[in-house]
XYZ file of N, CA and C in Angstrom:
759
model
N 0.841 -1.190 0.000
C 0.000 0.000 0.000
C 0.881 1.248 0.000
N 0.278 2.379 -0.089
C 1.061 3.606 -0.083
C 1.681 3.811 1.279
N 2.759 4.574 1.311
C 3.479 4.801 2.555
C 2.571 5.382 3.626
N 2.609 4.772 4.811
C 1.840 5.269 5.933
C 0.416 4.782 5.981
N -0.038 4.013 4.986
C -1.421 3.540 4.991
C -1.486 2.125 5.532
N -2.623 1.799 6.154
C -2.815 0.446 6.670
C -3.311 -0.448 5.555
N -2.978 -1.762 5.585
C -3.493 -2.666 4.561
C -4.992 -2.841 4.710
N -5.689 -3.169 3.644
C -7.137 -3.342 3.725
C -7.487 -4.547 4.562
N -8.645 -4.561 5.207
C -9.054 -5.726 5.972
C -9.221 -6.928 5.074
N -8.961 -8.097 5.628
C -9.045 -9.326 4.845
C -10.485 -9.804 4.763
N -10.864 -10.309 3.593
C -12.189 -10.887 3.393
C -12.009 -12.197 2.652
N -12.343 -13.311 3.300
C -12.131 -14.611 2.688
C -12.945 -14.778 1.416
N -14.017 -14.004 1.247
C -14.812 -14.119 0.038
C -14.073 -13.628 -1.197
N -12.945 -12.950 -1.008
C -12.174 -12.502 -2.156
C -11.425 -13.641 -2.829
N -11.269 -14.750 -2.158
C -10.477 -15.843 -2.695
C -11.392 -17.001 -3.059
N -11.250 -17.488 -4.287
C -12.143 -18.546 -4.767
C -12.083 -19.776 -3.869
N -10.870 -20.200 -3.475
C -10.749 -21.395 -2.648
C -10.919 -21.079 -1.165
N -10.776 -19.818 -0.793
C -10.928 -19.346 0.576
C -10.165 -20.201 1.579
N -8.847 -20.392 1.408
C -8.095 -21.205 2.377
C -8.046 -20.517 3.737
N -8.317 -21.258 4.796
C -8.240 -20.696 6.137
C -6.825 -20.198 6.406
N -6.740 -19.012 6.953
C -5.434 -18.464 7.303
C -4.778 -17.662 6.204
N -5.379 -17.637 5.007
C -4.808 -16.851 3.919
C -4.914 -15.368 4.216
N -3.958 -14.595 3.733
C -3.916 -13.172 4.058
C -3.808 -12.349 2.786
N -4.186 -11.083 2.882
C -3.996 -10.149 1.789
C -2.533 -9.710 1.798
N -1.870 -9.842 0.659
C -0.458 -9.508 0.566
C -0.288 -8.310 -0.354
N 0.540 -7.376 0.065
C 0.738 -6.137 -0.696
C 1.650 -6.381 -1.890
N 1.105 -7.051 -2.908
C 1.857 -7.259 -4.135
C 1.977 -5.936 -4.896
N 2.842 -5.947 -5.913
C 2.962 -4.754 -6.748
C 1.625 -4.416 -7.406
N 0.889 -5.457 -7.825
C -0.406 -5.229 -8.471
C -1.404 -4.609 -7.505
N -1.398 -5.052 -6.246
C -2.327 -4.485 -5.263
C -1.999 -3.035 -4.964
N -0.726 -2.737 -4.846
C -0.329 -1.347 -4.600
C -0.726 -0.442 -5.767
N -0.566 -0.939 -6.990
C -0.969 -0.162 -8.153
C -2.485 -0.004 -8.196
N -3.209 -1.075 -7.849
C -4.670 -1.012 -7.819
C -5.144 0.036 -6.825
N -4.541 0.038 -5.658
C -4.901 1.014 -4.628
C -4.685 2.432 -5.139
N -3.510 2.690 -5.729
C -3.196 4.039 -6.211
C -4.141 4.460 -7.337
N -4.419 3.543 -8.259
C -5.289 3.887 -9.383
C -6.724 4.135 -8.932
N -7.217 3.288 -8.031
C -8.594 3.478 -7.566
C -8.719 4.740 -6.721
N -7.694 5.066 -5.974
C -7.709 6.314 -5.195
C -7.881 7.509 -6.132
N -7.162 7.501 -7.245
C -7.286 8.590 -8.215
C -8.658 8.579 -8.880
N -9.154 7.389 -9.232
C -10.468 7.292 -9.876
C -11.561 7.835 -8.961
N -11.476 7.528 -7.670
C -12.470 8.016 -6.719
C -12.385 9.528 -6.564
N -11.173 10.043 -6.494
C -11.002 11.486 -6.343
C -11.546 12.241 -7.556
N -11.388 11.647 -8.731
C -11.822 12.300 -9.970
C -13.247 11.919 -10.361
N -13.871 10.994 -9.606
C -15.193 10.478 -9.990
C -15.167 10.003 -11.444
N -14.181 9.150 -11.735
C -13.908 8.740 -13.104
C -14.266 7.278 -13.321
N -14.082 6.847 -14.573
C -14.237 5.438 -14.907
C -12.854 4.821 -15.069
N -12.705 3.603 -14.553
C -11.436 2.887 -14.641
C -11.701 1.469 -15.115
N -10.712 0.874 -15.753
C -10.842 -0.500 -16.246
C -9.675 -1.335 -15.743
N -9.993 -2.434 -15.040
C -8.997 -3.375 -14.555
C -9.175 -4.672 -15.339
N -8.183 -5.048 -16.127
C -8.372 -6.188 -17.014
C -7.150 -7.112 -16.986
N -7.373 -8.349 -17.383
C -6.292 -9.330 -17.421
C -6.853 -10.732 -17.480
N -5.979 -11.715 -17.627
C -6.399 -13.106 -17.712
C -7.095 -13.554 -16.431
N -7.833 -14.637 -16.519
C -8.544 -15.174 -15.364
C -7.559 -15.622 -14.283
N -7.960 -15.409 -13.028
C -7.187 -15.932 -11.912
C -6.046 -15.064 -11.433
N -5.920 -13.852 -11.949
C -4.789 -13.002 -11.566
C -5.089 -12.088 -10.385
N -6.281 -12.216 -9.804
C -6.587 -11.476 -8.583
C -7.234 -10.127 -8.800
N -7.786 -9.884 -9.982
C -8.360 -8.559 -10.282
C -9.467 -8.200 -9.301
N -10.486 -9.063 -9.211
C -11.633 -8.767 -8.344
C -11.204 -8.690 -6.885
N -10.355 -9.631 -6.460
C -9.904 -9.639 -5.068
C -9.175 -8.356 -4.710
N -8.306 -7.885 -5.598
C -7.524 -6.686 -5.293
C -8.381 -5.429 -5.358
N -9.309 -5.376 -6.300
C -10.227 -4.242 -6.353
C -11.059 -4.181 -5.075
N -11.590 -5.338 -4.661
C -12.388 -5.379 -3.436
C -11.569 -4.967 -2.220
N -10.340 -5.482 -2.135
C -9.485 -5.167 -0.987
C -9.185 -3.676 -0.924
N -8.861 -3.087 -2.062
C -8.550 -1.648 -2.076
C -9.771 -0.808 -1.732
N -10.934 -1.188 -2.266
C -12.132 -0.390 -2.019
C -12.655 -0.558 -0.600
N -12.380 -1.690 0.031
C -12.769 -1.822 1.447
C -12.015 -0.819 2.305
N -10.841 -0.429 1.854
C -10.070 0.572 2.585
C -10.434 1.986 2.145
N -10.628 2.179 0.826
C -10.852 3.521 0.287
C -12.288 4.001 0.415
N -13.245 3.084 0.206
C -14.656 3.511 0.166
C -15.566 2.394 0.657
N -15.417 1.979 1.911
C -16.178 0.819 2.402
C -17.682 1.022 2.422
N -18.149 2.258 2.605
C -19.589 2.521 2.692
C -20.182 2.996 1.370
N -19.351 3.315 0.400
C -19.841 3.892 -0.851
C -19.877 2.895 -2.002
N -19.289 1.697 -1.808
C -19.118 0.759 -2.916
C -20.309 -0.165 -3.079
N -20.769 -0.289 -4.316
C -21.801 -1.271 -4.669
C -21.248 -2.128 -5.795
N -21.678 -3.394 -5.836
C -21.119 -4.365 -6.772
C -22.164 -4.856 -7.754
N -21.757 -4.927 -9.002
C -22.565 -5.507 -10.068
C -21.776 -6.664 -10.677
N -22.367 -7.865 -10.691
C -21.660 -9.008 -11.270
C -22.342 -9.564 -12.506
N -23.582 -9.129 -12.771
C -24.333 -9.627 -13.917
C -24.396 -8.545 -14.983
N -23.653 -8.740 -16.066
C -23.566 -7.712 -17.104
C -24.409 -8.043 -18.324
N -25.330 -8.977 -18.196
C -26.210 -9.266 -19.322
C -27.157 -8.086 -19.546
N -27.424 -7.750 -20.804
C -28.214 -6.545 -21.101
C -29.536 -6.471 -20.354
N -30.264 -7.560 -20.256
C -31.578 -7.525 -19.626
C -31.505 -7.387 -18.107
N -30.303 -7.554 -17.559
C -30.167 -7.505 -16.107
C -29.513 -6.231 -15.609
N -29.047 -5.358 -16.491
C -28.268 -4.209 -16.053
C -29.065 -3.289 -15.133
N -30.232 -2.855 -15.582
C -31.023 -1.939 -14.756
C -31.474 -2.617 -13.473
N -31.989 -3.838 -13.595
C -32.454 -4.551 -12.405
C -31.308 -4.785 -11.431
N -30.134 -5.125 -11.971
C -28.981 -5.393 -11.098
C -28.553 -4.169 -10.328
N -28.489 -3.020 -10.992
C -28.089 -1.789 -10.299
C -29.168 -1.363 -9.320
N -30.424 -1.529 -9.695
C -31.540 -1.211 -8.801
C -31.394 -2.000 -7.501
N -31.116 -3.295 -7.623
C -30.957 -4.139 -6.438
C -29.690 -3.793 -5.665
N -28.593 -3.537 -6.390
C -27.320 -3.236 -5.729
C -27.401 -1.965 -4.896
N -28.192 -1.010 -5.370
C -28.354 0.245 -4.637
C -29.331 0.108 -3.472
N -29.994 -1.046 -3.367
C -30.901 -1.301 -2.243
C -32.133 -0.435 -2.242
N -32.658 -0.127 -3.407
C -33.839 0.734 -3.491
C -35.087 -0.014 -3.023
N -35.713 0.503 -1.983
C -36.889 -0.124 -1.385
C -38.160 0.509 -1.939
N -38.405 0.297 -3.204
C -39.615 0.825 -3.840
C -39.877 -0.005 -5.090
N -41.093 0.032 -5.609
C -41.383 -0.719 -6.834
C -40.501 -0.249 -7.988
N -40.039 -1.184 -8.782
C -39.187 -0.849 -9.906
C -40.029 -0.338 -11.076
N -39.745 0.856 -11.592
C -40.515 1.363 -12.735
C -40.409 0.416 -13.928
N -41.498 0.236 -14.630
C -41.481 -0.628 -15.800
C -40.896 0.080 -17.008
N -41.046 1.380 -17.057
C -40.516 2.167 -18.160
C -39.017 2.384 -17.957
N -38.205 2.074 -18.971
C -36.751 2.158 -18.829
C -36.283 3.589 -18.557
N -36.929 4.578 -19.180
C -36.530 5.956 -18.935
C -36.805 6.361 -17.495
N -37.967 5.974 -16.971
C -38.285 6.281 -15.570
C -37.309 5.581 -14.633
N -36.970 4.355 -14.970
C -36.020 3.619 -14.132
C -34.653 4.301 -14.142
N -34.194 4.714 -15.315
C -32.908 5.411 -15.403
C -32.928 6.723 -14.621
N -34.018 7.452 -14.691
C -34.127 8.702 -13.932
C -34.042 8.446 -12.435
N -34.695 7.357 -11.988
C -34.627 7.013 -10.573
C -33.207 6.625 -10.175
N -32.533 5.861 -11.028
C -31.154 5.461 -10.740
C -30.241 6.684 -10.686
N -30.393 7.608 -11.612
C -29.560 8.811 -11.610
C -29.840 9.671 -10.380
N -31.103 9.754 -9.985
C -31.445 10.514 -8.774
C -30.782 9.897 -7.553
N -30.803 8.564 -7.477
C -30.184 7.866 -6.346
C -28.678 8.051 -6.355
N -28.045 7.948 -7.530
C -26.599 8.113 -7.626
C -26.167 9.545 -7.333
N -27.090 10.502 -7.442
C -26.769 11.904 -7.158
C -26.882 12.240 -5.674
N -27.468 11.327 -4.897
C -27.698 11.622 -3.475
C -26.402 11.684 -2.680
N -25.451 10.836 -3.033
C -24.160 10.842 -2.351
C -23.126 10.155 -3.231
N -21.881 10.248 -2.845
C -20.807 9.644 -3.631
C -20.944 8.125 -3.645
N -20.709 7.547 -4.795
C -20.797 6.100 -4.961
C -19.618 5.611 -5.815
N -19.283 4.350 -5.590
C -18.356 3.629 -6.460
C -19.088 2.381 -6.916
N -19.283 2.233 -8.204
C -19.954 1.050 -8.747
C -18.898 0.164 -9.388
N -18.808 -1.084 -8.910
C -17.886 -2.064 -9.483
C -18.676 -2.960 -10.418
N -18.324 -2.917 -11.690
C -19.000 -3.711 -12.716
C -18.080 -4.863 -13.100
N -18.309 -6.022 -12.467
C -17.461 -7.191 -12.712
C -17.924 -7.904 -13.978
N -17.048 -8.778 -14.499
C -17.337 -9.505 -15.746
C -17.633 -8.536 -16.889
N -16.915 -7.419 -16.911
C -17.192 -6.374 -17.894
C -16.824 -6.789 -19.310
N -16.087 -7.895 -19.454
C -15.782 -8.376 -20.799
C -17.030 -8.883 -21.513
N -18.124 -9.084 -20.761
C -19.389 -9.486 -21.372
C -20.195 -8.304 -21.891
N -19.765 -7.087 -21.588
C -20.571 -5.915 -21.914
C -20.683 -5.694 -23.424
N -21.883 -5.684 -23.983
C -22.028 -5.240 -25.361
C -21.947 -3.719 -25.428
N -21.782 -3.193 -26.614
C -21.564 -1.750 -26.784
C -22.694 -0.924 -26.200
N -23.945 -1.361 -26.385
C -25.057 -0.538 -25.898
C -25.097 -0.494 -24.379
N -24.630 -1.560 -23.716
C -24.604 -1.558 -22.244
C -23.512 -0.619 -21.725
N -22.366 -0.597 -22.404
C -21.322 0.344 -22.015
C -21.815 1.778 -22.189
N -22.546 2.035 -23.269
C -23.111 3.357 -23.480
C -24.117 3.713 -22.381
N -24.833 2.703 -21.894
C -25.785 2.947 -20.801
C -25.051 3.393 -19.539
N -23.929 2.729 -19.231
C -23.136 3.150 -18.082
C -22.641 4.578 -18.280
N -22.195 4.898 -19.490
C -21.727 6.253 -19.783
C -22.861 7.264 -19.624
N -24.062 6.857 -20.001
C -25.234 7.732 -19.870
C -25.474 8.090 -18.400
N -25.364 7.105 -17.513
C -25.538 7.384 -16.078
C -24.394 8.245 -15.552
N -23.185 7.892 -15.952
C -21.999 8.589 -15.443
C -21.929 10.029 -15.945
N -22.370 10.261 -17.160
C -22.287 11.599 -17.755
C -23.241 12.599 -17.111
N -24.275 12.109 -16.436
C -25.237 13.023 -15.837
C -24.512 13.957 -14.863
N -24.727 15.241 -15.034
C -23.950 16.222 -14.245
C -24.260 16.188 -12.757
N -25.351 15.532 -12.367
C -25.715 15.490 -10.953
C -25.128 14.279 -10.216
N -24.761 13.246 -10.944
C -24.271 12.039 -10.271
C -22.835 12.238 -9.803
N -22.530 11.656 -8.671
C -21.185 11.704 -8.090
C -20.673 10.274 -8.012
N -20.407 9.691 -9.176
C -20.156 8.256 -9.241
C -18.871 7.936 -9.973
N -18.070 7.076 -9.361
C -16.936 6.460 -10.057
C -17.372 5.057 -10.468
N -16.959 4.620 -11.637
C -17.321 3.294 -12.126
C -16.043 2.519 -12.418
N -15.949 1.315 -11.862
C -14.774 0.465 -12.048
C -15.198 -0.785 -12.808
N -14.702 -0.925 -14.024
C -14.972 -2.111 -14.829
C -13.863 -3.137 -14.584
N -14.262 -4.380 -14.315
C -13.306 -5.451 -14.058
C -13.625 -6.603 -15.003
N -12.632 -7.082 -15.732
C -12.918 -8.163 -16.668
C -11.665 -8.846 -17.171
N -11.875 -9.881 -17.967
C -10.773 -10.625 -18.545
C -10.024 -9.781 -19.571
N -8.997 -10.377 -20.174
C -8.112 -9.616 -21.050
C -8.856 -8.931 -22.188
N -9.897 -9.606 -22.739
C -10.601 -9.003 -23.858
C -11.518 -7.865 -23.432
N -11.571 -7.588 -22.123
C -12.306 -6.414 -21.634
C -11.727 -5.143 -22.252
N -10.417 -5.146 -22.508
C -9.786 -3.965 -23.108
C -10.401 -3.676 -24.477
N -10.568 -4.729 -25.289
C -11.150 -4.534 -26.618
C -12.602 -4.079 -26.525
N -13.321 -4.576 -25.516
C -14.729 -4.214 -25.349
C -14.882 -2.731 -25.048
N -14.062 -2.219 -24.136
C -14.212 -0.834 -23.692
C -13.376 0.162 -24.485
N -12.392 -0.342 -25.214
C -11.508 0.565 -25.950
C -12.191 1.177 -27.167
N -13.448 0.805 -27.410
C -14.186 1.487 -28.479
C -14.327 2.978 -28.158
N -14.366 3.280 -26.850
C -14.472 4.669 -26.398
C -13.350 4.932 -25.389
N -12.085 4.887 -25.848
C -10.970 4.968 -24.899
C -10.932 6.255 -24.094
N -11.441 7.354 -24.671
C -11.385 8.630 -23.962
C -12.318 8.665 -22.768
N -13.249 7.716 -22.689
C -14.167 7.674 -21.552
C -13.474 7.175 -20.292
N -12.445 6.357 -20.469
C -11.802 5.679 -19.344
C -10.569 6.467 -18.909
N -10.549 6.891 -17.658
C -9.410 7.645 -17.153
C -8.203 6.747 -16.906
N -8.445 5.549 -16.361
C -7.348 4.678 -15.947
C -7.532 3.274 -16.505
N -6.460 2.729 -17.048
C -6.428 1.342 -17.495
C -5.340 0.625 -16.715
N -5.662 -0.544 -16.176
C -4.642 -1.334 -15.477
C -4.715 -2.776 -15.942
N -3.621 -3.244 -16.526
C -3.550 -4.637 -16.961
C -2.898 -5.477 -15.868
N -3.567 -6.542 -15.468
C -3.028 -7.467 -14.475
C -2.233 -8.556 -15.185
N -1.082 -8.865 -14.627
C -0.209 -9.880 -15.220
C 0.156 -10.923 -14.170
N 0.674 -12.035 -14.632
C 1.110 -13.089 -13.723
C 2.274 -12.593 -12.865
N 2.350 -13.106 -11.645
C 3.493 -12.787 -10.803
C 4.754 -13.404 -11.393
N 5.849 -12.684 -11.310
C 7.138 -13.264 -11.678
C 7.557 -14.247 -10.591
N 8.522 -15.101 -10.908
C 9.006 -16.052 -9.911
C 9.594 -15.315 -8.705
N 10.273 -14.205 -8.948
C 10.849 -13.442 -7.836
C 9.753 -12.930 -6.913
N 8.629 -12.475 -7.484
C 7.541 -11.990 -6.639
C 6.858 -13.146 -5.918
N 6.705 -14.277 -6.595
C 6.133 -15.463 -5.943
C 6.939 -15.824 -4.699
N 8.249 -15.843 -4.826
C 9.110 -16.208 -3.699
C 9.014 -15.187 -2.570
N 8.640 -13.964 -2.906
C 8.511 -12.922 -1.871
C 7.150 -12.953 -1.187
N 6.075 -13.129 -1.962
C 4.735 -12.937 -1.397
C 4.063 -14.222 -0.922
N 4.361 -15.368 -1.544
C 3.669 -16.599 -1.146
C 3.971 -16.984 0.304
N 5.210 -16.876 0.801
C 5.438 -17.166 2.223
C 4.642 -16.256 3.159
N 4.281 -15.053 2.700
C 3.467 -14.147 3.518
C 1.978 -14.386 3.324
N 1.614 -15.079 2.258
C 0.207 -15.295 1.928
C -0.461 -16.264 2.892
N 0.247 -17.341 3.267
C -0.342 -18.344 4.162
C 0.754 -18.966 5.016
N 0.477 -19.248 6.306
C 1.507 -19.777 7.200
C 2.158 -21.071 6.733
N 1.448 -21.897 5.949
C 2.049 -23.171 5.537
C 3.241 -22.968 4.605
N 3.293 -21.794 3.950
C 4.405 -21.547 3.041
C 5.547 -20.807 3.727
N 5.322 -20.330 4.940
C 6.332 -19.500 5.608
C 7.631 -20.268 5.847
N 7.500 -21.554 6.189
C 8.689 -22.358 6.477
C 9.045 -23.322 5.354
N 8.323 -23.234 4.257
C 8.610 -24.129 3.134
C 9.917 -23.725 2.456
N 10.652 -24.716 1.983
C 11.886 -24.457 1.262
C 11.568 -23.720 -0.037
N 12.426 -22.784 -0.386
C 12.198 -22.010 -1.603
C 12.104 -22.898 -2.837
N 12.834 -24.000 -2.833
C 12.802 -24.877 -4.017
C 11.443 -25.550 -4.176
N 10.710 -25.758 -3.050
C 9.366 -26.321 -3.118
C 8.404 -25.303 -3.729
N 8.529 -24.045 -3.311
C 7.679 -22.991 -3.873
C 7.985 -22.808 -5.360
N 9.271 -22.839 -5.715
C 9.650 -22.748 -7.125
C 9.049 -23.888 -7.925
N 9.117 -25.102 -7.382
C 8.581 -26.273 -8.071
C 7.081 -26.140 -8.275
N 6.372 -25.686 -7.229
C 4.921 -25.516 -7.327
C 4.562 -24.491 -8.392
N 5.315 -23.406 -8.446
C 5.000 -22.369 -9.429
C 5.337 -22.839 -10.836
N 6.448 -23.536 -10.992
C 6.849 -24.015 -12.314
C 5.942 -25.148 -12.795
N 5.516 -25.990 -11.863
C 4.727 -27.164 -12.238
C 3.275 -26.821 -12.549
N 2.682 -25.857 -11.781
C 1.244 -25.671 -11.943
C 0.751 -24.231 -11.829
N 1.321 -23.431 -10.942
C 0.723 -22.119 -10.650
C 1.084 -21.054 -11.682
N 2.336 -21.014 -12.110
C 2.780 -20.062 -13.133
C 2.378 -18.622 -12.801
N 2.518 -18.251 -11.523
C 2.249 -16.875 -11.116
C 0.785 -16.490 -11.080
N -0.105 -17.478 -11.109
C -1.547 -17.219 -11.113
C -2.083 -17.301 -9.688
N -2.701 -16.221 -9.198
C -3.171 -16.158 -7.819
C -4.236 -17.205 -7.518
N -5.174 -17.405 -8.439
C -6.256 -18.344 -8.170
C -5.714 -19.759 -8.003
N -4.741 -20.131 -8.853
C -4.156 -21.462 -8.738
C -3.408 -21.595 -7.413
N -2.719 -20.533 -7.004
C -2.040 -20.580 -5.704
C -3.047 -20.738 -4.558
N -4.215 -20.112 -4.663
C -5.245 -20.271 -3.630
C -5.749 -21.705 -3.595
N -6.028 -22.281 -4.769
C -6.477 -23.671 -4.832
C -5.409 -24.618 -4.281
N -4.161 -24.398 -4.707
C -3.068 -25.252 -4.255
C -2.880 -25.159 -2.748
N -3.017 -23.956 -2.202
C -2.878 -23.774 -0.752
C -3.961 -24.546 -0.002
N -5.195 -24.498 -0.493
C -6.278 -25.243 0.152
C -5.983 -26.731 0.162
N -5.474 -27.262 -0.956
C -5.129 -28.684 -1.016
C -3.927 -28.999 -0.125
N -2.952 -28.096 -0.075
C -1.770 -28.337 0.754
C -2.118 -28.347 2.233
N -3.057 -27.474 2.654
C -3.519 -27.490 4.049
C -4.118 -28.855 4.373
N -4.931 -29.365 3.469
C -5.535 -30.688 3.666
C -4.475 -31.778 3.653
N -3.478 -31.646 2.785
C -2.416 -32.643 2.697
C -1.629 -32.735 4.001
N -1.315 -31.580 4.600
C -0.585 -31.582 5.864
C -1.363 -32.333 6.939
N -2.671 -32.148 6.947
C -3.507 -32.833 7.933
C -3.564 -34.331 7.659
N -3.779 -34.692 6.390
C -3.910 -36.108 6.042
C -2.602 -36.869 6.216
N -1.484 -36.235 5.876
C -0.179 -36.888 5.960
C 0.500 -36.682 7.306
N -0.161 -35.885 8.164
C 0.374 -35.575 9.493
C 1.783 -34.991 9.400
N 1.900 -34.002 8.548
C 3.167 -33.287 8.394
C 2.991 -31.864 8.919
N 4.128 -31.198 9.145
C 4.089 -29.832 9.650
C 4.580 -28.823 8.611
N 5.316 -29.311 7.620
C 5.904 -28.424 6.627
C 5.602 -28.938 5.230
N 5.340 -28.018 4.321
C 5.110 -28.411 2.931
C 6.449 -28.776 2.297
N 6.628 -30.079 2.037
C 7.815 -30.545 1.328
C 7.377 -31.114 -0.017
N 8.259 -31.774 -0.718
C 7.918 -32.282 -2.045
C 6.850 -33.366 -1.981
N 6.845 -34.187 -0.917
C 5.808 -35.215 -0.778
C 4.432 -34.572 -0.588
N 4.354 -33.574 0.261
C 3.085 -32.874 0.488
C 2.647 -32.185 -0.800
N 3.590 -31.558 -1.487
C 3.262 -30.879 -2.735
C 2.739 -31.872 -3.767
N 3.368 -33.036 -3.877
C 2.913 -34.047 -4.827
C 1.493 -34.504 -4.499
N 1.203 -34.689 -3.208
C -0.140 -35.103 -2.767
C -1.166 -34.045 -3.180
N -0.818 -32.786 -2.946
C -1.741 -31.698 -3.281
C -1.936 -31.575 -4.787
N -0.849 -31.685 -5.544
C -0.943 -31.571 -6.990
C -1.787 -32.683 -7.598
N -1.641 -33.899 -7.080
C -2.416 -35.024 -7.601
C -3.910 -34.810 -7.416
N -4.297 -34.097 -6.369
C -5.719 -33.882 -6.108
C -6.243 -32.598 -6.742
N -5.365 -31.650 -6.928
C -5.804 -30.424 -7.596
C -6.133 -30.725 -9.056
N -5.228 -31.376 -9.737
C -5.491 -31.796 -11.111
C -4.303 -32.642 -11.582
N -4.447 -33.966 -11.575
C -3.314 -34.831 -11.931
C -2.865 -34.676 -13.379
N -3.736 -34.117 -14.239
C -3.355 -33.949 -15.647
C -3.262 -32.483 -16.037
N -3.004 -31.646 -15.036
C -2.875 -30.206 -15.301
C -1.737 -29.986 -16.305
N -1.965 -29.171 -17.347
C -0.876 -28.935 -18.309
C 0.279 -28.196 -17.676
N 1.478 -28.613 -17.957
C 2.667 -27.984 -17.373
C 3.558 -27.437 -18.476
């Protein structure tokens, strides 16, 4: 995180495998996410966080926003055209009948977004068709709304939103961790890796994880179980082999 700031609180829901004892680690990507979202919030701008699956985009966005805007953030995960208005209506917690007319519904949404500062996280944004992106721009462009919008999606999210590149203030591409970063952050990510030999962590990353956060979360969950089943205290090559066989014995390497 930035100098002098506290790390965001941990939320196990950010991790697909949710291994007990896993922690939020201040990777380079998380620090960049924090800085970019801080600027997006200050400017009430639109930002796009994109990259391959499993690189921690949603987890890092959530972690940063829990620190930056815990009471202002609302989440949208369904980007299908027929669900956009209904999804935002529900995310904003509006306790009133939903207007059947789309224009009336949009007016109500804009009125609600103008009441106070908001951050809307639009996950799976790579599914957005052009007209849905224009709809988000329509809400954001309203001079009364005080809303930052964060689009999160896979690598092709860039192509989806780059049709209107001037609309997006910040673009952040998520990439796989390098081996050097893996060796630095994985021992801090979960206690089972703290005492593991570096060559075991290298082997795990070379054999299956390849710097992918989601795979490391899955592998950690299996390794925790392996330690219990094998009655071991440290992740060694035998424990790693046990975990790998159960994670996916035919995983491409």
